[in-house]
Amino acid sequence: MQIRKMVLEDIEFALSLTTGEGWSDLHSDFVALISHTPPAAFVGEKAGTSIGMVSTVSYGDFGYFGSLIVSKEYRNRGLGRALLEHAIAYLRSEGVKVMMLDGVSSALSLYKRLGFKTVCHSLRMEGIIAGYSSGRVRSMQVNDLKKIFNIDLHNFGADHSYFLKRIIKQFPELCKVLEDEREIKGFVMGSRRGNFTRIAPCVVKDGAVEAALLIKAVSTQSPKALLRLGVLESNIEAVIMLKRLGFTVVSASYRMVQGNPNEISFSNGMYAIGSPAKG
Ligand SMILES: CC(C)(COP(=O)(O)OP(=O)(O)OC[C@H]1O[C@@H](n2cnc3c(N)ncnc32)[C@H](O)[C@@H]1OP(=O)(O)O)[C@@H](O)C(=O)NCCC(=O)NCCS
């Protein structure tokens, strides 16, 4: 198998793989990965036929893997492992020291063989939530971005702004901030995906009440629409808040880290993670 960088012409293939798994990736998600610096998606091919892919986002010291899929007819031949090994070597060459992913249980043995250790469950939750427009929540404006990127940096732990900017541009009506005395305390972003809206991310420092208000504000934009999000199970306050709002856990994968998991800490300010592939 040859492994090369994904290009725009590969996106239809990438979406055929994600759709085949029942995942909700958009064309724009792959455009974002391809146009990221450094480029963040690879395709595996044999004799000119595309047969698998993997994504690898470098945030400097740490990076994420996602979108690891091998075409069904080529599985159990070591190709998934080869794609992942390529991605690990690539992130190492970019200077990444800590690597993370959200792994489904059927792929755990593959990840463990390559040195990943389980940290906690990464929950997928969904619900139809009553919308509410709080006076503390308003639409996100371009002038807010510097402050928002700063809040994200302190909670996510790296500069996510490249991906966040793209969400604001595509779904401005689903991006909100919560303010107290003109000070932004947190923000939420959403994206429309088929028959549901994905909340990703929702970031507030120490503020379950505020995070709930932000999520309810997104719900006012799509009344009665299904909302979905991901949250780490280790963020107990977030999980309790989300269950109270009406979310239920529909599936769970494992947050895995290559390196010593005891050296990793996750901020409880992430009430919804950005995405399984990008952190
Ligand atoms: C997960 C996935 C990418 C693995 O791809 P793959 O090419 O089948 O992976 P590999 O062949 O490297 O390894 C899978 C198994 O085949 C075995 N295997 C590897 N080479 C083999 C060979 N030459 N002959 C027989 N078996 C082999 C491995 O030991 C492994 O077994 P295990 O899972 O019991 O440990 C693939 O199953 C997939 O696309 N799944 C759907 C999407 C998905 O869930 N992605 C992961 C999201 S976290």
PDB file of N, CA and C in Angstrom, residues 100-141:
ATOM      1  N   MET A 100      -3.148  11.641  20.798  1.00  0.00           N
ATOM      2  CA  MET A 100      -4.430  11.195  21.365  1.00  0.00           C
ATOM      3  C   MET A 100      -5.376  10.745  20.269  1.00  0.00           C
ATOM      4  N   LEU A 101      -6.341   9.952  20.681  1.00  0.00           N
ATOM      5  CA  LEU A 101      -7.422   9.568  19.760  1.00  0.00           C
ATOM      6  C   LEU A 101      -8.614   9.089  20.568  1.00  0.00           C
ATOM      7  N   ASP A 102      -9.762   9.048  19.912  1.00  0.00           N
ATOM      8  CA  ASP A 102     -10.958   8.427  20.480  1.00  0.00           C
ATOM      9  C   ASP A 102     -11.166   7.128  19.719  1.00  0.00           C
ATOM     10  N   GLY A 103     -10.964   6.003  20.406  1.00  0.00           N
ATOM     11  CA  GLY A 103     -10.998   4.714  19.712  1.00  0.00           C
ATOM     12  C   GLY A 103     -12.244   3.912  20.053  1.00  0.00           C
ATOM     13  N   VAL A 104     -12.843   3.307  19.026  1.00  0.00           N
ATOM     14  CA  VAL A 104     -13.983   2.413  19.292  1.00  0.00           C
ATOM     15  C   VAL A 104     -13.440   1.083  19.811  1.00  0.00           C
ATOM     16  N   SER A 105     -14.303   0.332  20.512  1.00  0.00           N
ATOM     17  CA  SER A 105     -13.791  -0.863  21.194  1.00  0.00           C
ATOM     18  C   SER A 105     -13.224  -1.880  20.207  1.00  0.00           C
ATOM     19  N   SER A 106     -13.788  -1.960  18.977  1.00  0.00           N
ATOM     20  CA  SER A 106     -13.290  -2.962  18.033  1.00  0.00           C
ATOM     21  C   SER A 106     -11.874  -2.643  17.548  1.00  0.00           C
ATOM     22  N   ALA A 107     -11.425  -1.396  17.725  1.00  0.00           N
ATOM     23  CA  ALA A 107     -10.078  -1.032  17.260  1.00  0.00           C
ATOM     24  C   ALA A 107      -9.086  -0.912  18.423  1.00  0.00           C
ATOM     25  N   LEU A 108      -9.550  -1.198  19.651  1.00  0.00           N
ATOM     26  CA  LEU A 108      -8.683  -0.980  20.828  1.00  0.00           C
ATOM     27  C   LEU A 108      -7.393  -1.781  20.763  1.00  0.00           C
ATOM     28  N   SER A 109      -7.501  -3.065  20.317  1.00  0.00           N
ATOM     29  CA  SER A 109      -6.295  -3.901  20.331  1.00  0.00           C
ATOM     30  C   SER A 109      -5.249  -3.333  19.374  1.00  0.00           C
ATOM     31  N   LEU A 110      -5.709  -2.805  18.240  1.00  0.00           N
ATOM     32  CA  LEU A 110      -4.786  -2.182  17.278  1.00  0.00           C
ATOM     33  C   LEU A 110      -4.077  -0.997  17.934  1.00  0.00           C
ATOM     34  N   TYR A 111      -4.838  -0.133  18.583  1.00  0.00           N
ATOM     35  CA  TYR A 111      -4.242   1.057  19.208  1.00  0.00           C
ATOM     36  C   TYR A 111      -3.304   0.660  20.349  1.00  0.00           C
ATOM     37  N   LYS A 112      -3.720  -0.343  21.129  1.00  0.00           N
ATOM     38  CA  LYS A 112      -2.875  -0.748  22.268  1.00  0.00           C
ATOM     39  C   LYS A 112      -1.550  -1.302  21.769  1.00  0.00           C
ATOM     40  N   ARG A 113      -1.607  -2.058  20.671  1.00  0.00           N
ATOM     41  CA  ARG A 113      -0.354  -2.612  20.125  1.00  0.00           C
ATOM     42  C   ARG A 113       0.603  -1.505  19.712  1.00  0.00           C
ATOM     43  N   LEU A 114       0.057  -0.339  19.358  1.00  0.00           N
ATOM     44  CA  LEU A 114       0.919   0.768  18.936  1.00  0.00           C
ATOM     45  C   LEU A 114       1.195   1.740  20.089  1.00  0.00           C
ATOM     46  N   GLY A 115       0.956   1.282  21.310  1.00  0.00           N
ATOM     47  CA  GLY A 115       1.409   2.048  22.481  1.00  0.00           C
ATOM     48  C   GLY A 115       0.384   2.988  23.089  1.00  0.00           C
ATOM     49  N   PHE A 116      -0.864   2.957  22.615  1.00  0.00           N
ATOM     50  CA  PHE A 116      -1.874   3.856  23.199  1.00  0.00           C
ATOM     51  C   PHE A 116      -2.465   3.236  24.466  1.00  0.00           C
ATOM     52  N   LYS A 117      -2.745   4.098  25.436  1.00  0.00           N
ATOM     53  CA  LYS A 117      -3.354   3.635  26.689  1.00  0.00           C
ATOM     54  C   LYS A 117      -4.687   4.352  26.892  1.00  0.00           C
ATOM     55  N   THR A 118      -5.622   3.630  27.481  1.00  0.00           N
ATOM     56  CA  THR A 118      -6.954   4.199  27.698  1.00  0.00           C
ATOM     57  C   THR A 118      -6.934   5.158  28.883  1.00  0.00           C
ATOM     58  N   VAL A 119      -7.532   6.329  28.706  1.00  0.00           N
ATOM     59  CA  VAL A 119      -7.605   7.304  29.795  1.00  0.00           C
ATOM     60  C   VAL A 119      -9.009   7.308  30.417  1.00  0.00           C
ATOM     61  N   CYS A 120     -10.033   7.399  29.584  1.00  0.00           N
ATOM     62  CA  CYS A 120     -11.415   7.405  30.084  1.00  0.00           C
ATOM     63  C   CYS A 120     -12.341   7.182  28.890  1.00  0.00           C
ATOM     64  N   HIS A 121     -13.624   7.027  29.186  1.00  0.00           N
ATOM     65  CA  HIS A 121     -14.581   6.936  28.087  1.00  0.00           C
ATOM     66  C   HIS A 121     -14.783   8.316  27.453  1.00  0.00           C
ATOM     67  N   SER A 122     -14.994   8.331  26.159  1.00  0.00           N
ATOM     68  CA  SER A 122     -15.383   9.550  25.462  1.00  0.00           C
ATOM     69  C   SER A 122     -16.821   9.311  25.000  1.00  0.00           C
ATOM     70  N   LEU A 123     -17.759   9.997  25.655  1.00  0.00           N
ATOM     71  CA  LEU A 123     -19.183   9.690  25.454  1.00  0.00           C
ATOM     72  C   LEU A 123     -19.759  10.444  24.262  1.00  0.00           C
ATOM     73  N   ARG A 124     -20.657   9.798  23.556  1.00  0.00           N
ATOM     74  CA  ARG A 124     -21.466  10.477  22.538  1.00  0.00           C
ATOM     75  C   ARG A 124     -22.861  10.584  23.114  1.00  0.00           C
ATOM     76  N   MET A 125     -23.388  11.822  23.175  1.00  0.00           N
ATOM     77  CA  MET A 125     -24.710  12.029  23.768  1.00  0.00           C
ATOM     78  C   MET A 125     -25.614  12.731  22.765  1.00  0.00           C
ATOM     79  N   GLU A 126     -26.903  12.518  22.916  1.00  0.00           N
ATOM     80  CA  GLU A 126     -27.848  13.235  22.053  1.00  0.00           C
ATOM     81  C   GLU A 126     -29.137  13.515  22.804  1.00  0.00           C
ATOM     82  N   GLY A 127     -29.867  14.504  22.313  1.00  0.00           N
ATOM     83  CA  GLY A 127     -31.144  14.845  22.939  1.00  0.00           C
ATOM     84  C   GLY A 127     -31.857  15.931  22.154  1.00  0.00           C
ATOM     85  N   ILE A 128     -33.155  16.031  22.382  1.00  0.00           N
ATOM     86  CA  ILE A 128     -33.938  17.150  21.830  1.00  0.00           C
ATOM     87  C   ILE A 128     -34.225  18.054  23.025  1.00  0.00           C
ATOM     88  N   ILE A 129     -33.656  19.254  22.973  1.00  0.00           N
ATOM     89  CA  ILE A 129     -33.588  20.118  24.152  1.00  0.00           C
ATOM     90  C   ILE A 129     -34.494  21.322  23.952  1.00  0.00           C
ATOM     91  N   ALA A 130     -35.210  21.711  25.003  1.00  0.00           N
ATOM     92  CA  ALA A 130     -36.029  22.932  24.905  1.00  0.00           C
ATOM     93  C   ALA A 130     -35.096  24.132  24.748  1.00  0.00           C
ATOM     94  N   GLY A 131     -35.357  24.956  23.745  1.00  0.00           N
ATOM     95  CA  GLY A 131     -34.520  26.138  23.520  1.00  0.00           C
ATOM     96  C   GLY A 131     -34.846  27.226  24.532  1.00  0.00           C
ATOM     97  N   TYR A 132     -33.888  28.093  24.792  1.00  0.00           N
ATOM     98  CA  TYR A 132     -34.115  29.218  25.710  1.00  0.00           C
ATOM     99  C   TYR A 132     -33.120  30.323  25.360  1.00  0.00           C
ATOM    100  N   SER A 133     -33.631  31.557  25.236  1.00  0.00           N
ATOM    101  CA  SER A 133     -32.747  32.684  24.918  1.00  0.00           C
ATOM    102  C   SER A 133     -32.467  33.467  26.190  1.00  0.00           C
ATOM    103  N   SER A 134     -31.330  33.231  26.788  1.00  0.00           N
ATOM    104  CA  SER A 134     -30.951  33.959  28.001  1.00  0.00           C
ATOM    105  C   SER A 134     -30.429  35.344  27.618  1.00  0.00           C
ATOM    106  N   GLY A 135     -30.649  36.313  28.492  1.00  0.00           N
ATOM    107  CA  GLY A 135     -30.102  37.657  28.273  1.00  0.00           C
ATOM    108  C   GLY A 135     -28.580  37.667  28.352  1.00  0.00           C
ATOM    109  N   ARG A 136     -28.003  36.600  28.909  1.00  0.00           N
ATOM    110  CA  ARG A 136     -26.532  36.543  29.027  1.00  0.00           C
ATOM    111  C   ARG A 136     -25.880  35.983  27.759  1.00  0.00           C
ATOM    112  N   VAL A 137     -26.699  35.443  26.850  1.00  0.00           N
ATOM    113  CA  VAL A 137     -26.143  34.802  25.643  1.00  0.00           C
ATOM    114  C   VAL A 137     -26.487  35.640  24.416  1.00  0.00           C
ATOM    115  N   ARG A 138     -25.511  35.818  23.562  1.00  0.00           N
ATOM    116  CA  ARG A 138     -25.761  36.539  22.302  1.00  0.00           C
ATOM    117  C   ARG A 138     -24.990  35.872  21.173  1.00  0.00           C
ATOM    118  N   SER A 139     -25.281  36.310  19.944  1.00  0.00           N
ATOM    119  CA  SER A 139     -24.576  35.746  18.783  1.00  0.00           C
ATOM    120  C   SER A 139     -23.103  36.130  18.829  1.00  0.00           C
ATOM    121  N   MET A 140     -22.286  35.258  18.309  1.00  0.00           N
ATOM    122  CA  MET A 140     -20.850  35.522  18.251  1.00  0.00           C
ATOM    123  C   MET A 140     -20.556  36.555  17.158  1.00  0.00           C
ATOM    124  N   GLN A 141     -19.654  37.483  17.455  1.00  0.00           N
ATOM    125  CA  GLN A 141     -19.256  38.505  16.475  1.00  0.00           C
ATOM    126  C   GLN A 141     -17.767  38.344  16.155  1.00  0.00           C
TER     127      GLN A 141
END
